[in-house]
Every structure is written in C-alpha cells, then in structure tokens.
Coordinates of C-alpha atoms in Angstrom, one line a residue:
M1 CA -10.1 -0.6 25.4
K2 CA -6.6 -1.7 24.7
A3 CA -4.5 0.4 22.3
Q4 CA -0.9 0.8 21.2
V5 CA 0.0 4.4 22.2
L6 CA 3.1 6.2 20.8
T7 CA 4.6 8.2 23.6
A8 CA 7.9 9.2 21.9
E9 CA 8.8 9.5 18.3
I10 CA 11.8 7.1 18.6
G11 CA 10.5 4.3 16.4
P12 CA 8.6 1.2 17.4
E13 CA 10.1 1.1 20.8
G14 CA 8.1 4.3 21.6
L15 CA 4.9 2.3 21.6
E16 CA 3.2 1.2 24.8
L17 CA 0.2 -1.2 25.0
T18 CA -2.2 0.8 27.2
D19 CA -5.7 0.6 28.6
L20 CA -7.7 3.6 27.5
P21 CA -11.3 4.8 28.0
D22 CA -13.6 3.6 25.2
P23 CA -13.9 6.4 22.6
T24 CA -17.1 8.4 22.6
P25 CA -18.4 9.5 19.2
A26 CA -19.1 13.1 18.6
D27 CA -22.2 14.2 16.8
G28 CA -22.3 12.7 13.4
Q29 CA -19.5 10.2 14.1
V30 CA -19.5 6.4 13.8
L31 CA -18.0 4.0 16.3
V32 CA -16.3 1.0 14.9
D33 CA -15.2 -2.2 16.6
I34 CA -11.8 -2.9 15.0
K35 CA -11.1 -6.5 13.8
S36 CA -7.8 -6.0 11.9
C37 CA -5.5 -3.2 11.0
G38 CA -2.9 -3.2 8.2
I39 CA 0.8 -2.5 8.8
C40 CA 2.2 0.1 6.3
F41 CA 5.2 2.4 6.0
P42 CA 3.3 5.5 7.1
D43 CA 2.8 3.8 10.5
L44 CA 6.5 3.2 10.7
L45 CA 7.3 6.8 9.6
M46 CA 4.9 8.2 12.2
S47 CA 6.5 6.3 14.9
Q48 CA 9.8 7.9 13.9
G49 CA 8.4 11.4 13.6
K50 CA 9.2 11.4 9.8
Y51 CA 5.7 11.4 8.3
Q52 CA 4.6 14.5 6.5
M53 CA 1.4 14.7 8.6
K54 CA 2.0 14.7 12.3
A55 CA -0.3 14.0 15.3
P56 CA 0.4 15.4 18.7
L57 CA 1.9 12.9 21.2
P58 CA 0.7 10.7 22.7
F59 CA -1.5 9.1 20.0
T60 CA -2.4 5.7 18.6
P61 CA -1.2 5.1 15.0
G62 CA -2.9 2.8 12.5
T63 CA -4.3 3.8 9.1
E64 CA -5.8 0.7 7.5
V65 CA -8.8 -0.5 9.6
A66 CA -11.3 -3.2 9.0
G67 CA -14.1 -3.7 11.5
V68 CA -17.8 -3.7 12.3
V69 CA -20.0 -0.6 13.0
R70 CA -21.1 -0.5 16.6
T71 CA -23.0 2.8 16.6
A72 CA -24.0 5.2 13.8
P73 CA -26.0 8.5 13.8
D74 CA -29.5 8.5 12.3
G75 CA -29.4 8.9 8.6
A76 CA -25.8 7.8 8.2
S77 CA -24.7 5.8 5.2
V78 CA -23.9 2.9 7.5
K79 CA -25.7 1.1 10.3
P80 CA -24.7 -1.0 13.3
G81 CA -23.5 -4.4 12.2
D82 CA -22.1 -3.3 8.8
K83 CA -18.7 -4.6 7.9
V84 CA -16.5 -1.7 6.9
L85 CA -13.1 -0.4 6.0
V86 CA -12.0 2.8 7.7
A87 CA -9.6 5.3 6.2
S88 CA -8.3 6.5 9.6
F89 CA -5.2 8.7 9.6
I90 CA -4.6 7.5 13.2
G91 CA -6.3 5.3 15.7
G92 CA -6.3 1.9 14.0
F93 CA -4.0 -0.1 16.4
A94 CA -6.8 -0.3 19.1
E95 CA -10.0 -2.1 19.8
Q96 CA -12.3 0.7 18.7
V97 CA -12.1 3.9 16.6
V98 CA -14.4 6.8 15.8
A99 CA -14.7 8.2 12.3
A100 CA -16.9 10.3 10.1
P101 CA -19.2 8.3 7.8
E102 CA -17.4 9.5 4.7
Q103 CA -14.2 7.8 6.0
L104 CA -16.0 4.4 5.8
L105 CA -16.2 2.1 2.8
P106 CA -18.0 -1.3 2.7
L107 CA -15.9 -4.5 3.2
P108 CA -16.0 -6.2 -0.2
E109 CA -18.2 -9.3 -0.3
G110 CA -16.3 -12.5 0.6
L111 CA -13.2 -10.9 2.1
S112 CA -12.0 -11.6 5.6
F113 CA -11.3 -8.6 7.9
D114 CA -7.6 -9.4 7.6
Q115 CA -7.9 -9.1 3.8
G116 CA -9.9 -5.9 4.1
A117 CA -7.2 -4.3 6.3
A118 CA -4.6 -5.5 3.8
M119 CA -6.3 -3.6 1.0
G120 CA -6.1 -0.1 2.5
I121 CA -3.4 2.2 1.2
N122 CA -1.5 -0.4 -0.8
Y123 CA -4.4 -1.4 -3.2
Q124 CA -5.6 2.2 -3.5
T125 CA -2.1 3.2 -4.4
A126 CA -1.7 0.4 -6.9
I127 CA -4.9 1.1 -8.8
F128 CA -4.3 4.8 -8.7
A129 CA -0.8 4.4 -10.1
L130 CA -1.7 1.8 -12.7
K131 CA -5.1 2.9 -13.9
T132 CA -5.6 6.6 -13.0
R133 CA -2.0 7.7 -13.7
A134 CA -0.4 5.2 -16.1
K135 CA -3.6 4.2 -17.9
V136 CA -2.5 0.6 -18.3
E137 CA -4.2 -1.3 -21.1
P138 CA -4.8 -5.0 -21.5
G139 CA -1.8 -6.8 -23.0
E140 CA 0.8 -4.2 -21.9
V141 CA 3.9 -5.3 -19.9
V142 CA 4.2 -3.9 -16.4
G143 CA 7.5 -4.0 -14.4
V144 CA 7.1 -3.8 -10.6
L145 CA 10.1 -2.7 -8.6
G146 CA 10.1 -3.5 -4.9
A147 CA 7.8 -6.4 -5.8
A148 CA 8.0 -8.2 -2.5
G149 CA 6.6 -5.3 -0.4
G150 CA 2.9 -4.5 0.3
V151 CA 2.6 -2.0 -2.6
G152 CA 4.6 -4.4 -4.8
T153 CA 2.3 -7.4 -4.3
A154 CA -0.8 -5.2 -4.6
S155 CA 0.6 -3.8 -7.9
I156 CA 1.1 -7.3 -9.3
L157 CA -2.5 -8.3 -8.4
V158 CA -4.1 -5.1 -9.8
A159 CA -2.0 -5.1 -13.0
K160 CA -3.0 -8.7 -13.7
A161 CA -6.7 -7.7 -13.0
L162 CA -6.2 -5.0 -15.7
G163 CA -5.0 -7.6 -18.2
A164 CA -1.3 -6.8 -18.1
K165 CA 1.7 -9.1 -18.2
V166 CA 3.7 -8.6 -15.1
I167 CA 7.5 -8.8 -14.4
A168 CA 8.3 -8.7 -10.7
I169 CA 11.7 -7.1 -9.9
V170 CA 12.8 -8.0 -6.4
H171 CA 15.9 -7.4 -4.3
R172 CA 15.1 -9.7 -1.4
K173 CA 15.9 -13.4 -1.7
G174 CA 13.4 -16.1 -1.2
A175 CA 10.4 -14.2 -2.6
E176 CA 9.9 -15.8 -6.0
Q177 CA 7.1 -18.3 -5.0
L178 CA 5.2 -15.5 -3.2
L179 CA 5.4 -13.3 -6.3
R180 CA 4.4 -16.2 -8.6
D181 CA 1.4 -16.8 -6.3
A182 CA 0.5 -13.1 -6.6
G183 CA 0.4 -13.5 -10.4
A184 CA 3.8 -12.4 -11.6
D185 CA 4.5 -13.9 -15.1
E186 CA 8.3 -13.5 -14.6
V187 CA 10.6 -12.7 -11.7
V188 CA 13.9 -10.9 -12.1
Q189 CA 16.3 -10.7 -9.2
L190 CA 17.6 -7.2 -8.6
E191 CA 21.3 -7.9 -8.9
D192 CA 24.2 -7.2 -11.3
G193 CA 23.0 -7.6 -14.8
W194 CA 19.3 -7.5 -14.0
G195 CA 18.5 -5.1 -16.8
K196 CA 20.1 -7.4 -19.3
K197 CA 18.0 -10.3 -18.0
L198 CA 14.8 -8.2 -18.2
K199 CA 15.6 -7.3 -21.8
E200 CA 15.9 -11.0 -22.6
I201 CA 12.3 -11.3 -21.5
V202 CA 11.0 -8.2 -23.2
P203 CA 13.5 -6.9 -25.7
Q204 CA 11.5 -3.7 -26.3
G205 CA 11.3 -3.0 -22.6
V206 CA 8.3 -2.6 -20.3
D207 CA 5.3 -0.4 -21.1
V208 CA 5.0 0.7 -17.5
M209 CA 7.5 0.6 -14.7
I210 CA 6.1 0.9 -11.1
D211 CA 8.7 2.3 -8.7
P212 CA 7.9 2.6 -5.0
S213 CA 11.6 2.5 -4.1
G214 CA 13.7 5.2 -5.8
G215 CA 17.3 5.1 -4.9
E216 CA 20.2 3.8 -6.9
V217 CA 18.2 1.5 -9.1
F218 CA 16.4 4.4 -10.8
D219 CA 18.8 5.0 -13.7
E220 CA 18.9 1.4 -14.8
A221 CA 15.2 1.0 -14.4
L222 CA 14.5 4.0 -16.6
R223 CA 16.5 2.4 -19.3
Q224 CA 14.1 -0.6 -19.2
V225 CA 11.0 1.4 -20.3
A226 CA 9.9 1.0 -23.9
P227 CA 9.3 3.9 -26.2
D228 CA 5.9 5.4 -25.5
G229 CA 6.2 3.9 -22.0
R230 CA 5.5 5.3 -18.6
Y231 CA 7.8 5.3 -15.5
V232 CA 5.5 5.7 -12.4
V233 CA 7.1 7.2 -9.3
I234 CA 5.2 6.1 -6.1
G235 CA 7.7 6.8 -3.4
F236 CA 11.2 6.5 -2.1
A237 CA 11.3 3.5 0.2
A238 CA 15.0 2.9 -0.6
G239 CA 15.8 6.3 0.9
G240 CA 17.4 8.2 -2.0
I241 CA 15.5 10.6 -4.3
P242 CA 16.9 10.2 -7.8
T243 CA 17.2 12.8 -10.5
V244 CA 16.0 12.3 -14.1
K245 CA 18.3 12.6 -17.1
L246 CA 15.8 14.3 -19.4
N247 CA 17.6 13.4 -22.6
R248 CA 16.5 9.8 -22.0
V249 CA 12.9 10.9 -21.6
L250 CA 13.1 13.1 -24.7
F251 CA 14.7 10.9 -27.2
R252 CA 12.9 7.7 -26.2
N253 CA 9.5 9.4 -25.9
I254 CA 8.7 8.2 -22.5
A255 CA 6.9 9.8 -19.6
V256 CA 7.9 10.0 -16.0
V257 CA 4.6 10.1 -14.0
G258 CA 4.1 10.9 -10.3
A259 CA 1.5 8.9 -8.4
A260 CA 1.2 10.4 -4.9
W261 CA -2.2 9.0 -3.9
G262 CA -2.3 10.7 -0.5
E263 CA -1.7 14.2 -2.0
Y264 CA -4.1 13.6 -4.9
I265 CA -7.1 12.8 -2.7
R266 CA -6.7 16.2 -0.9
T267 CA -8.0 17.8 -4.1
H268 CA -10.1 14.8 -5.3
P269 CA -11.8 13.6 -2.1
G270 CA -14.2 11.4 -3.9
L271 CA -11.5 9.3 -5.5
P272 CA -11.0 6.6 -2.8
A273 CA -14.7 5.6 -3.1
E274 CA -14.4 5.4 -6.9
L275 CA -11.2 3.3 -6.7
H276 CA -12.8 1.2 -4.0
D277 CA -15.7 0.4 -6.3
E278 CA -13.3 -0.7 -9.0
L279 CA -11.3 -2.8 -6.6
A280 CA -14.5 -4.4 -5.3
Q281 CA -15.4 -5.4 -8.9
M282 CA -11.9 -6.8 -9.4
I283 CA -12.4 -8.9 -6.2
A284 CA -15.7 -10.1 -7.5
D285 CA -14.0 -11.1 -10.7
G286 CA -11.3 -13.1 -8.8
L287 CA -8.7 -10.7 -7.3
N288 CA -7.7 -12.1 -3.9
P289 CA -5.9 -9.6 -1.6
M290 CA -2.9 -11.3 0.0
V291 CA -2.1 -11.4 3.8
N292 CA 1.3 -12.8 4.3
A293 CA 1.9 -12.3 8.0
T294 CA -0.2 -11.6 11.0
Y295 CA 0.6 -10.2 14.4
S296 CA -1.3 -9.7 17.6
L297 CA -1.9 -6.2 19.1
D298 CA 0.8 -6.6 21.7
Q299 CA 3.3 -7.6 18.9
L300 CA 2.9 -4.3 17.0
P301 CA 6.4 -2.9 17.9
Q302 CA 7.9 -6.1 16.6
A303 CA 5.8 -6.0 13.5
L304 CA 7.0 -2.4 12.7
T305 CA 10.6 -3.4 13.4
D306 CA 10.2 -6.4 11.0
L307 CA 8.8 -4.0 8.4
A308 CA 11.7 -1.6 8.9
E309 CA 14.3 -4.4 8.6
G310 CA 12.8 -6.0 5.5
R311 CA 11.7 -9.2 7.2
I312 CA 8.1 -9.0 6.0
L313 CA 7.5 -10.3 2.5
G314 CA 4.2 -9.1 1.1
K315 CA 1.6 -7.6 3.4
A316 CA 1.2 -7.9 7.2
V317 CA -1.7 -7.1 9.4
V318 CA -2.4 -6.9 13.1
K319 CA -5.3 -9.1 14.1
I320 CA -7.2 -7.3 16.9
A321 CA -10.3 -9.4 17.3
D322 CA -12.0 -12.4 15.7

C-alpha cells in the first residue's frame, strides 16, 4: 500500500510517500480500507515532534479516518463492507489501517467519506466543549473565537444544532461567507475595537465563549462573557498560554472551563461513542459537516504546510480512494 511516512520530526517536509507492505491484523483487530483522512493540528504537531503523545520514527500520521471494513474477527461489532470512522492515533494517511473494534464508529447515514473524516476530532471536541462542559441551552448566545478553523466551524454547526445563537469571531479575512454558510448569525472581525462591536450585537455579552486559540485575545474575550456565563478553553492554537485575572471571574460570576477532549476520554473511554450518537442524531436532523478543501495523498506535506500557515479556511481532508 501507499502511505505517507514521517522519517524526521522536522515538519511536513519530513514526510515521504512510500510503498509499504499491506498491514496484517493481529488477533482481534479489524482491517479497514481508508477512503479519506481528516487534516488536523495534532497531525501537524506530530510532524514537528511537538505533540504530547509520541510515536517512534518512522511512522504514518493520521488520526481522523473514514473507510470500509475489509476484514473483521468473528463476533466483532463490525463486518466486512461496513462504512466506519476510525479513531486512530496514527496510521490514517495510508491506503489501509488496522484497529481494535472499539476504535470504530459507524459512518452516519447520508454522509460521504470526506464528511465522515471531517467529523473526527473537531466535532467530538465541539460537542464535548459545548454540551458536556459548557452545558449550552437553547436560546443562549455562543461566541466562537478562531471561527474559520476546523474546530471553529464545527463549533458553529454544533452550537446551532443545540439551538444557540452564534457569533463567529474571526481573524482571517475573506471568511465571512464560509461562516455564514456554517450557520453563524453574526460575524465579528478580530481587529481593533472588536469587543465594542460585539457588545453592540449583545450588550450583555455572550453566554458561552469558545476559545481554541488562547494568546493575546484572551483578556478582551473574557470581558465579553455575560454574568453567569462560561469561558471554555479548548487549546492554544495562537501559541500563547494566557493567565486569568480572577477578580473578573469573581465579581462577574463567570466560570472558566477547560475542555480537553483527548485527556478526558482517557478516564471516560465510553464518551466518544456517546458523543458520536448525539452527533449522528444532529446529522439526521440536518447538521451537515463541512469539507472546505481536499488534497490527494501525495499532497499531504503541502496540506499540512497550508494548515500551519493559515491558508485553510474551515476543514480539509485527504482523499485517499473513491
């Protein structure tokens, strides 16, 4: 099979498109023909040797797989021909992957493989942050920082499915139509005076602020949270890890909430399946996962470079087979 193999942790340029022997499942494992694999920041961080979990070199990255079961052990929860999503820590940027049956989830009815791969970490993170951690209620106002990224667009779609009003807050230019298409009710450009503009839309502030970025915007973003609101920290894509001025938290009666999905499922291993069922119901009710860019397997280094340099708006996937 063909696979992108990381031979040096120097970023996307450390990847090589290689011919490898087809994988052989161990006892109890499932073999999946990969159709599509999502592109996400953990893949980029792995290529740079900066991700918290490390695999020994050389290895094939790729964590968000959609494909078709080729072989499965007797008595497994899946059978050959089933369309599945695979939560694979590594191995997704290849033509085949092996996994334990518990790593597989059914591809929701009506979705393409590209859409299935686009769900992966982004949508699990979004519903975990919004519903499990922030407990968003219908009619609340949700602000989404970093709205033009994969987590951002997923958060918009999931928040709308939960019945919230959504204000997309975006730094990159040219993203407004994409954000409107995702369901954003309002779009605020992240530039001087953005907080004042947001307050013109919701004078009381937002009930929930979703922040996958961190960095310098944190202080102003915290000011935009309404009394009794929740500020949800997902990550630090902007690079800086901010500190909290607790007097603002205290006197305005707001909560700063962590939403580290990857860490949470270590102690709650059944959560991904529960969240997947909820997402599948949202999809049945009309949520439509967005795929905004596609690459071929040989273009993976360029795809990760584009992700690192902010050239991908929304969610991108690598299409591996039809």
